[in-house]
Amino acid sequence: QRKDVFGSWNCDLSLKCCKKRDIPSEVAEAEIPAVLMFFPFDEKVAVFQGSLHDEAALSRFFLRRLLPAVNQYDDRAEVMLCDIARVHQIPLLVRVDEEAKGESDPDQMFASLAQELRGRAIAVRAFSVTCEKIQRLFDMVTGNCKGRERDRKLMEDLGLYLEEGRETFPAIRLLDVLPDDSALAFRRYQAPSASDLQVLLRWFDDYSSGKVRPMWRSLPPPKEAYEPGKIRTLVAETFEKEVFDSGLDSFVYFSSPVCPHCRAFDKIYPEIAAAMTQDNGLMLATMDGKRQDTPGVSISSYPYFLLYRSGARRPVRYRGFRQPEDVVEWIRAQRAAMPVKHGSSEPHVDASLEL
């Protein structure tokens, strides 16, 4: 019976000395002096095999047994897992399954992977996801029904594509838990859909050496090319290419399909585009910030407006009135007052113009 229930969290690490006669029989062969660690899960006790003078090796030994090899996700454990991952700078390795039918041991490969990566990643089983649950969660994300905020947030964190046919299960995600002051909570990576342990271990080694690119939860990119003077629909997958590599200034309107203020602004935005058809070098764009990631942007409320200058990574936020004349006047004033300095990737920002 597993003992790694919530009651065993937050246990203090007690350091004790003992004599050889006090060592449990299952590790009685340990060479003295020895370091033993006892914990309420998995193998229950482990013997350190390295040099007692190697502090780094001792730290890795403790870290490998700080948590069970595979942890079960629930709303209480989520914060603890993320805190441990952030403090020790190791990623979360999360597996989400469809409901297993007829499989003798669907977790054996993931359990083996978790053992191999113990101390390098925190392995987590989230929950079974049936087709009905996928649809329910997708409805929840799009606002078609009310649901549990925790489930919706988990789906967003994992970057699961909830539309039918866009996700392959079991789905494995690797999450780098970023510092609290980061714009995003996680940097997310998608593991290959393979059942071969060695393939996944090689993929993790590639991740560790920086060869794997992060993934963004993204809607499908538009098929048509950008047409100047038209409002461009942005998606996370191509956001950097279209905003940072286009050579244009970009005014981006982040929206949510469940926001009534966004629905009102949707009717006004074409008027703004019509008024700015002669403003060269400017792209007006919109992006659904609810159903996909917003790279480098932490959105607190909708609608949300940012102006990106050509060649600059740091945008300026618009906080003014949402009437067409107010938005047009602000964009033109910002572009006139923020010339991009030659040889610099950041524009000069006049904070007095940020409304």
CSV table of C-alpha atoms in Angstrom, one decimal:
chain,number,residue,atom,x,y,z
A,1,GLN,CA,0.0,0.0,0.0
A,2,ARG,CA,1.4,3.4,-1.0
A,3,LYS,CA,2.1,5.7,1.9
A,4,ASP,CA,2.8,8.9,-0.1
A,5,VAL,CA,-0.6,10.5,0.8
A,6,PHE,CA,-0.9,14.2,1.4
A,7,GLY,CA,-0.3,13.8,5.1
A,8,SER,CA,3.3,12.8,4.4
A,9,TRP,CA,4.0,16.1,2.7
A,10,ASN,CA,5.9,18.9,4.5
A,11,CYS,CA,7.9,16.3,6.5
A,12,ASP,CA,11.1,17.6,8.1
A,13,LEU,CA,14.3,15.9,7.1
A,14,SER,CA,15.6,14.6,10.4
A,15,LEU,CA,19.4,14.0,10.7
A,16,LYS,CA,20.2,11.2,13.3
A,17,CYS,CA,23.1,9.1,14.3
A,18,CYS,CA,22.8,5.4,15.1
A,19,LYS,CA,25.0,2.4,15.9
A,20,LYS,CA,25.4,-0.6,13.6
A,21,ARG,CA,23.1,-2.7,15.8
A,22,ASP,CA,20.3,-0.2,15.1
A,23,ILE,CA,20.4,-0.5,11.3
A,24,PRO,CA,17.4,-2.3,9.8
A,25,SER,CA,18.1,-5.9,8.6
A,26,GLU,CA,17.3,-5.1,4.9
A,27,VAL,CA,20.3,-2.8,4.8
A,28,ALA,CA,22.5,-4.5,7.4
A,29,GLU,CA,25.2,-5.1,4.8
A,30,ALA,CA,25.9,-1.3,4.6
A,31,GLU,CA,29.5,-0.5,5.0
A,32,ILE,CA,30.1,1.6,8.1
A,33,PRO,CA,30.3,4.6,8.3
A,34,ALA,CA,27.1,4.8,6.1
A,35,VAL,CA,24.4,7.3,5.3
A,36,LEU,CA,20.9,5.9,5.1
A,37,MET,CA,17.7,7.7,4.2
A,38,PHE,CA,14.3,6.5,5.3
A,39,PHE,CA,11.1,7.7,3.6
A,40,PRO,CA,7.4,6.6,3.6
A,41,PHE,CA,7.1,5.5,-0.1
A,42,ASP,CA,8.6,3.3,-2.7
A,43,GLU,CA,11.7,1.3,-1.4
A,44,LYS,CA,11.3,2.9,2.1
A,45,VAL,CA,15.1,3.0,2.7
A,46,ALA,CA,18.2,3.7,0.7
A,47,VAL,CA,21.9,3.5,1.3
A,48,PHE,CA,24.3,6.2,0.0
A,49,GLN,CA,27.0,4.6,-2.1
A,50,GLY,CA,29.4,7.5,-2.7
A,51,SER,CA,32.0,9.3,-0.8
A,52,LEU,CA,30.8,10.9,2.4
A,53,HIS,CA,32.9,13.9,1.6
A,54,ASP,CA,31.1,14.6,-1.7
A,55,GLU,CA,28.5,17.2,-0.7
A,56,ALA,CA,27.1,17.4,-4.3
A,57,ALA,CA,26.6,13.6,-4.5
A,58,LEU,CA,24.9,13.6,-1.0
A,59,SER,CA,22.6,16.4,-2.2
A,60,ARG,CA,21.6,14.4,-5.3
A,61,PHE,CA,21.0,11.3,-3.2
A,62,PHE,CA,18.6,13.2,-0.9
A,63,LEU,CA,16.9,14.9,-3.9
A,64,ARG,CA,16.3,11.6,-5.7
A,65,ARG,CA,14.2,10.5,-2.7
A,66,LEU,CA,12.6,13.7,-1.6
A,67,LEU,CA,9.4,12.5,-3.5
A,68,PRO,CA,8.0,9.2,-4.8
A,69,ALA,CA,9.3,8.1,-8.2
A,70,VAL,CA,5.8,8.8,-9.6
A,71,ASN,CA,3.5,11.3,-7.9
A,72,GLN,CA,-0.2,11.5,-8.2
A,73,TYR,CA,-1.6,14.9,-9.2
A,74,ASP,CA,-4.3,16.6,-7.2
A,75,ASP,CA,-5.1,20.2,-6.4
A,76,ARG,CA,-3.3,20.2,-3.0
A,77,ALA,CA,-0.2,18.6,-4.4
A,78,GLU,CA,0.2,20.9,-7.4
A,79,VAL,CA,1.5,23.9,-5.4
A,80,MET,CA,4.0,21.7,-3.5
A,81,LEU,CA,5.3,20.0,-6.6
A,82,CYS,CA,5.8,23.3,-8.4
A,83,ASP,CA,7.5,24.8,-5.4
A,84,ILE,CA,9.9,21.8,-5.1
A,85,ALA,CA,10.6,22.0,-8.9
A,86,ARG,CA,11.3,25.7,-8.7
A,87,VAL,CA,13.6,25.5,-5.6
A,88,HIS,CA,15.7,22.6,-7.0
A,89,GLN,CA,15.5,23.8,-10.6
A,90,ILE,CA,14.3,20.4,-12.0
A,91,PRO,CA,11.4,20.0,-14.4
A,92,LEU,CA,8.0,18.3,-13.9
A,93,LEU,CA,7.4,15.3,-16.2
A,94,VAL,CA,3.7,14.8,-16.5
A,95,ARG,CA,1.8,12.0,-18.2
A,96,VAL,CA,-1.9,12.2,-19.0
A,97,ASP,CA,-3.8,9.1,-20.2
A,98,GLU,CA,-7.0,8.2,-21.7
A,99,GLU,CA,-8.9,5.7,-19.7
A,100,ALA,CA,-7.0,2.4,-20.1
A,101,LYS,CA,-9.0,-0.5,-21.5
A,102,GLY,CA,-7.6,-3.9,-21.7
A,103,GLU,CA,-4.0,-2.9,-21.0
A,104,SER,CA,-2.3,-5.1,-18.5
A,105,ASP,CA,0.1,-2.5,-17.1
A,106,PRO,CA,-0.2,0.9,-18.8
A,107,ASP,CA,2.1,2.6,-16.4
A,108,GLN,CA,5.1,0.3,-16.6
A,109,MET,CA,7.0,2.3,-19.2
A,110,PHE,CA,6.3,5.6,-17.4
A,111,ALA,CA,7.3,4.1,-14.1
A,112,SER,CA,10.6,2.9,-15.6
A,113,LEU,CA,11.2,6.4,-17.1
A,114,ALA,CA,10.5,8.0,-13.8
A,115,GLN,CA,13.0,5.7,-12.1
A,116,GLU,CA,15.7,6.5,-14.7
A,117,LEU,CA,15.1,10.2,-14.3
A,118,ARG,CA,14.7,10.3,-10.6
A,119,GLY,CA,16.5,13.4,-9.2
A,120,ARG,CA,16.5,15.0,-12.7
A,121,ALA,CA,12.8,15.3,-13.1
A,122,ILE,CA,9.7,15.0,-10.9
A,123,ALA,CA,7.3,12.5,-12.5
A,124,VAL,CA,3.6,13.1,-12.2
A,125,ARG,CA,0.5,11.2,-13.2
A,126,ALA,CA,-2.3,13.7,-13.7
A,127,PHE,CA,-5.6,11.9,-14.2
A,128,SER,CA,-7.3,9.7,-16.7
A,129,VAL,CA,-8.9,11.7,-19.5
A,130,THR,CA,-11.9,10.1,-21.3
A,131,CYS,CA,-13.3,11.5,-24.5
A,132,GLU,CA,-16.3,12.9,-22.6
A,133,LYS,CA,-13.9,14.6,-20.2
A,134,ILE,CA,-11.9,16.1,-23.0
A,135,GLN,CA,-15.1,17.6,-24.5
A,136,ARG,CA,-16.2,18.9,-21.1
A,137,LEU,CA,-12.8,20.5,-20.4
A,138,PHE,CA,-12.8,22.0,-23.9
A,139,ASP,CA,-16.2,23.4,-23.3
A,140,MET,CA,-15.0,24.8,-20.0
A,141,VAL,CA,-12.0,26.5,-21.7
A,142,THR,CA,-14.1,28.1,-24.4
A,143,GLY,CA,-16.7,29.2,-21.8
A,144,ASN,CA,-19.6,27.0,-23.1
A,145,CYS,CA,-20.2,25.6,-19.7
A,146,LYS,CA,-19.0,26.1,-16.1
A,147,GLY,CA,-16.4,23.7,-14.7
A,148,ARG,CA,-13.7,23.3,-12.2
A,149,GLU,CA,-11.1,26.0,-12.6
A,150,ARG,CA,-8.3,23.6,-11.5
A,151,ASP,CA,-9.0,21.2,-14.4
A,152,ARG,CA,-9.1,24.0,-16.9
A,153,LYS,CA,-5.8,25.4,-15.5
A,154,LEU,CA,-4.1,22.0,-15.7
A,155,MET,CA,-5.1,21.6,-19.3
A,156,GLU,CA,-3.7,25.0,-20.1
A,157,ASP,CA,-0.5,24.4,-18.2
A,158,LEU,CA,0.1,21.1,-20.0
A,159,GLY,CA,-0.7,22.6,-23.4
A,160,LEU,CA,-3.1,19.8,-24.2
A,161,TYR,CA,-5.0,20.2,-27.5
A,162,LEU,CA,-8.5,19.5,-26.4
A,163,GLU,CA,-10.2,19.6,-29.8
A,164,GLU,CA,-11.1,16.1,-30.9
A,165,GLY,CA,-8.3,14.5,-32.9
A,166,ARG,CA,-5.6,17.1,-32.1
A,167,GLU,CA,-4.1,15.2,-29.1
A,168,THR,CA,-2.5,11.8,-28.9
A,169,PHE,CA,-2.8,9.9,-25.6
A,170,PRO,CA,-0.9,9.1,-23.5
A,171,ALA,CA,0.4,12.7,-23.6
A,172,ILE,CA,3.7,13.5,-21.9
A,173,ARG,CA,4.8,17.0,-21.2
A,174,LEU,CA,7.9,18.4,-19.6
A,175,LEU,CA,7.4,21.6,-17.6
A,176,ASP,CA,10.2,24.0,-16.5
A,177,VAL,CA,8.7,25.9,-13.6
A,178,LEU,CA,9.8,29.5,-14.0
A,179,PRO,CA,10.4,32.1,-11.3
A,180,ASP,CA,7.4,33.8,-9.8
A,181,ASP,CA,8.2,37.1,-11.6
A,182,SER,CA,8.3,35.5,-15.0
A,183,ALA,CA,5.6,36.4,-17.6
A,184,LEU,CA,4.8,32.7,-17.9
A,185,ALA,CA,4.4,30.0,-15.2
A,186,PHE,CA,6.0,27.3,-17.3
A,187,ARG,CA,8.3,26.6,-20.2
A,188,ARG,CA,6.7,23.6,-21.8
A,189,TYR,CA,8.1,20.8,-23.9
A,190,GLN,CA,6.2,18.0,-25.8
A,191,ALA,CA,7.7,14.6,-25.5
A,192,PRO,CA,7.6,12.3,-28.5
A,193,SER,CA,4.6,9.9,-28.6
A,194,ALA,CA,6.7,6.8,-28.2
A,195,SER,CA,6.4,3.8,-25.9
A,196,ASP,CA,10.1,3.0,-26.2
A,197,LEU,CA,12.0,3.9,-23.0
A,198,GLN,CA,15.3,4.6,-24.7
A,199,VAL,CA,13.7,7.0,-27.2
A,200,LEU,CA,12.3,9.0,-24.3
A,201,LEU,CA,15.6,9.0,-22.4
A,202,ARG,CA,17.5,10.2,-25.5
A,203,TRP,CA,14.8,13.0,-25.9
A,204,PHE,CA,15.3,14.0,-22.2
A,205,ASP,CA,19.1,14.2,-22.8
A,206,ASP,CA,18.5,16.4,-25.8
A,207,TYR,CA,16.3,18.6,-23.6
A,208,SER,CA,19.0,18.8,-20.9
A,209,SER,CA,21.5,19.9,-23.5
A,210,GLY,CA,19.2,22.6,-24.9
A,211,LYS,CA,18.5,20.9,-28.2
A,212,VAL,CA,14.7,20.7,-27.7
A,213,ARG,CA,12.6,23.8,-28.5
A,214,PRO,CA,9.7,24.7,-26.2
A,215,MET,CA,6.2,24.2,-27.4
A,216,TRP,CA,3.3,26.7,-27.3
A,217,ARG,CA,-0.3,25.8,-26.9
A,218,SER,CA,-1.6,27.2,-30.1
A,219,LEU,CA,-4.7,27.4,-32.4
A,220,PRO,CA,-4.0,26.5,-36.0
A,221,PRO,CA,-2.3,29.3,-38.0
A,222,PRO,CA,-4.3,31.1,-40.6
A,223,LYS,CA,-3.8,29.8,-44.1
A,224,GLU,CA,-3.9,33.1,-45.9
A,225,ALA,CA,-0.9,35.4,-46.0
A,226,TYR,CA,-0.9,38.8,-44.2
A,227,GLU,CA,-2.5,41.5,-46.2
A,228,PRO,CA,-1.6,45.1,-45.3
A,229,GLY,CA,-4.5,47.1,-44.0
A,230,LYS,CA,-6.4,44.0,-42.8
A,231,ILE,CA,-6.6,42.8,-39.2
A,232,ARG,CA,-4.2,39.9,-38.8
A,233,THR,CA,-5.2,36.9,-36.6
A,234,LEU,CA,-2.1,35.7,-34.6
A,235,VAL,CA,-1.5,32.4,-33.0
A,236,ALA,CA,1.1,31.3,-30.5
A,237,GLU,CA,2.9,29.0,-33.0
A,238,THR,CA,3.8,31.8,-35.3
A,239,PHE,CA,3.7,34.8,-32.9
A,240,GLU,CA,7.4,35.5,-32.8
A,241,LYS,CA,7.8,35.2,-36.6
A,242,GLU,CA,4.9,37.5,-37.3
A,243,VAL,CA,5.5,40.1,-34.6
A,244,PHE,CA,9.2,40.1,-34.0
A,245,ASP,CA,10.5,39.1,-37.4
A,246,SER,CA,8.1,41.0,-39.7
A,247,GLY,CA,9.8,44.3,-39.8
A,248,LEU,CA,6.5,46.0,-38.8
A,249,ASP,CA,5.2,47.8,-35.8
A,250,SER,CA,2.4,45.6,-34.4
A,251,PHE,CA,-0.6,46.6,-32.3
A,252,VAL,CA,-2.0,43.4,-30.8
A,253,TYR,CA,-5.5,43.1,-29.3
A,254,PHE,CA,-5.6,40.0,-27.0
A,255,SER,CA,-9.2,38.8,-26.5
A,256,SER,CA,-11.2,36.1,-24.8
A,257,PRO,CA,-14.3,34.4,-26.3
A,258,VAL,CA,-16.1,34.7,-22.9
A,259,CYS,CA,-15.4,38.4,-22.4
A,260,PRO,CA,-18.3,40.8,-23.1
A,261,HIS,CA,-16.0,43.8,-23.4
A,262,CYS,CA,-14.1,41.9,-26.1
A,263,ARG,CA,-17.3,41.3,-28.0
A,264,ALA,CA,-18.0,45.0,-27.9
A,265,PHE,CA,-14.5,45.9,-29.1
A,266,ASP,CA,-14.7,43.3,-31.9
A,267,LYS,CA,-17.3,45.6,-33.5
A,268,ILE,CA,-15.1,48.7,-33.1
A,269,TYR,CA,-11.7,47.2,-34.2
A,270,PRO,CA,-12.5,47.2,-38.0
A,271,GLU,CA,-13.2,51.0,-37.7
A,272,ILE,CA,-9.7,51.5,-36.3
A,273,ALA,CA,-8.2,49.4,-39.1
A,274,ALA,CA,-10.1,51.5,-41.7
A,275,ALA,CA,-8.8,54.7,-40.1
A,276,MET,CA,-5.2,53.5,-40.2
A,277,THR,CA,-4.9,52.1,-43.7
A,278,GLN,CA,-2.5,54.9,-44.7
A,279,ASP,CA,-0.2,54.3,-41.6
A,280,ASN,CA,2.7,52.5,-43.3
A,281,GLY,CA,4.7,49.8,-41.5
A,282,LEU,CA,1.9,49.0,-39.0
A,283,MET,CA,0.1,45.7,-38.5
A,284,LEU,CA,-3.1,45.6,-36.5
A,285,ALA,CA,-3.6,42.1,-35.1
A,286,THR,CA,-5.9,40.2,-32.8
A,287,MET,CA,-5.1,37.1,-30.8
A,288,ASP,CA,-7.2,34.7,-28.7
A,289,GLY,CA,-5.4,34.8,-25.3
A,290,LYS,CA,-7.7,32.4,-23.6
A,291,ARG,CA,-7.3,29.2,-25.6
A,292,GLN,CA,-3.6,29.5,-26.3
A,293,ASP,CA,-0.4,30.7,-24.9
A,294,THR,CA,0.6,34.4,-25.2
A,295,PRO,CA,4.4,34.2,-25.5
A,296,GLY,CA,6.2,36.5,-23.1
A,297,VAL,CA,2.9,38.2,-22.0
A,298,SER,CA,1.1,37.8,-18.6
A,299,ILE,CA,-2.5,38.8,-19.2
A,300,SER,CA,-4.4,39.9,-16.1
A,301,SER,CA,-7.7,41.0,-17.8
A,302,TYR,CA,-9.4,41.3,-21.2
A,303,PRO,CA,-9.3,43.0,-23.5
A,304,TYR,CA,-5.6,43.6,-23.4
A,305,PHE,CA,-3.6,45.8,-25.8
A,306,LEU,CA,0.1,45.9,-26.6
A,307,LEU,CA,2.1,47.9,-29.1
A,308,TYR,CA,5.3,46.2,-30.4
A,309,ARG,CA,7.8,48.4,-32.2
A,310,SER,CA,9.8,46.9,-35.1
A,311,GLY,CA,12.9,45.2,-33.7
A,312,ALA,CA,11.9,45.6,-30.1
A,313,ARG,CA,11.0,42.8,-27.7
A,314,ARG,CA,9.5,45.1,-25.0
A,315,PRO,CA,5.9,46.2,-25.8
A,316,VAL,CA,4.0,49.2,-24.5
A,317,ARG,CA,0.5,48.6,-23.1
A,318,TYR,CA,-2.5,50.7,-24.0
A,319,ARG,CA,-4.8,51.4,-21.1
A,320,GLY,CA,-7.0,54.2,-22.5
A,321,PHE,CA,-10.5,54.5,-23.7
A,322,ARG,CA,-11.6,52.0,-26.4
A,323,GLN,CA,-13.2,54.5,-28.8
A,324,PRO,CA,-11.7,54.4,-32.3
A,325,GLU,CA,-10.4,57.9,-32.2
A,326,ASP,CA,-8.7,57.4,-28.8
A,327,VAL,CA,-6.9,54.2,-29.9
A,328,VAL,CA,-5.8,55.7,-33.2
A,329,GLU,CA,-4.5,58.9,-31.6
A,330,TRP,CA,-2.5,56.8,-29.0
A,331,ILE,CA,-0.9,54.5,-31.6
A,332,ARG,CA,0.2,57.4,-33.7
A,333,ALA,CA,1.6,59.3,-30.7
A,334,GLN,CA,3.5,56.3,-29.5
A,335,ARG,CA,5.0,55.6,-33.0
A,336,ALA,CA,6.1,59.2,-33.3
A,337,ALA,CA,7.5,59.5,-29.8
A,338,MET,CA,9.3,56.1,-29.8
A,339,PRO,CA,11.9,56.1,-32.6
A,340,VAL,CA,14.0,52.9,-32.6
A,341,LYS,CA,17.6,53.9,-32.0
A,342,HIS,CA,20.0,52.8,-34.7
A,343,GLY,CA,21.8,49.7,-33.5
A,344,SER,CA,19.4,49.1,-30.7
A,345,SER,CA,16.7,46.5,-30.4
A,346,GLU,CA,14.8,48.5,-27.9
A,347,PRO,CA,12.9,51.7,-28.6
A,348,HIS,CA,13.0,54.8,-26.5
A,349,VAL,CA,9.9,54.7,-24.3
A,350,ASP,CA,8.2,57.9,-23.2
A,351,ALA,CA,6.2,56.7,-20.2
A,352,SER,CA,4.2,59.8,-20.1
A,353,LEU,CA,2.5,58.7,-23.3
A,354,GLU,CA,1.3,55.4,-21.8
A,355,LEU,CA,-2.3,56.1,-20.9
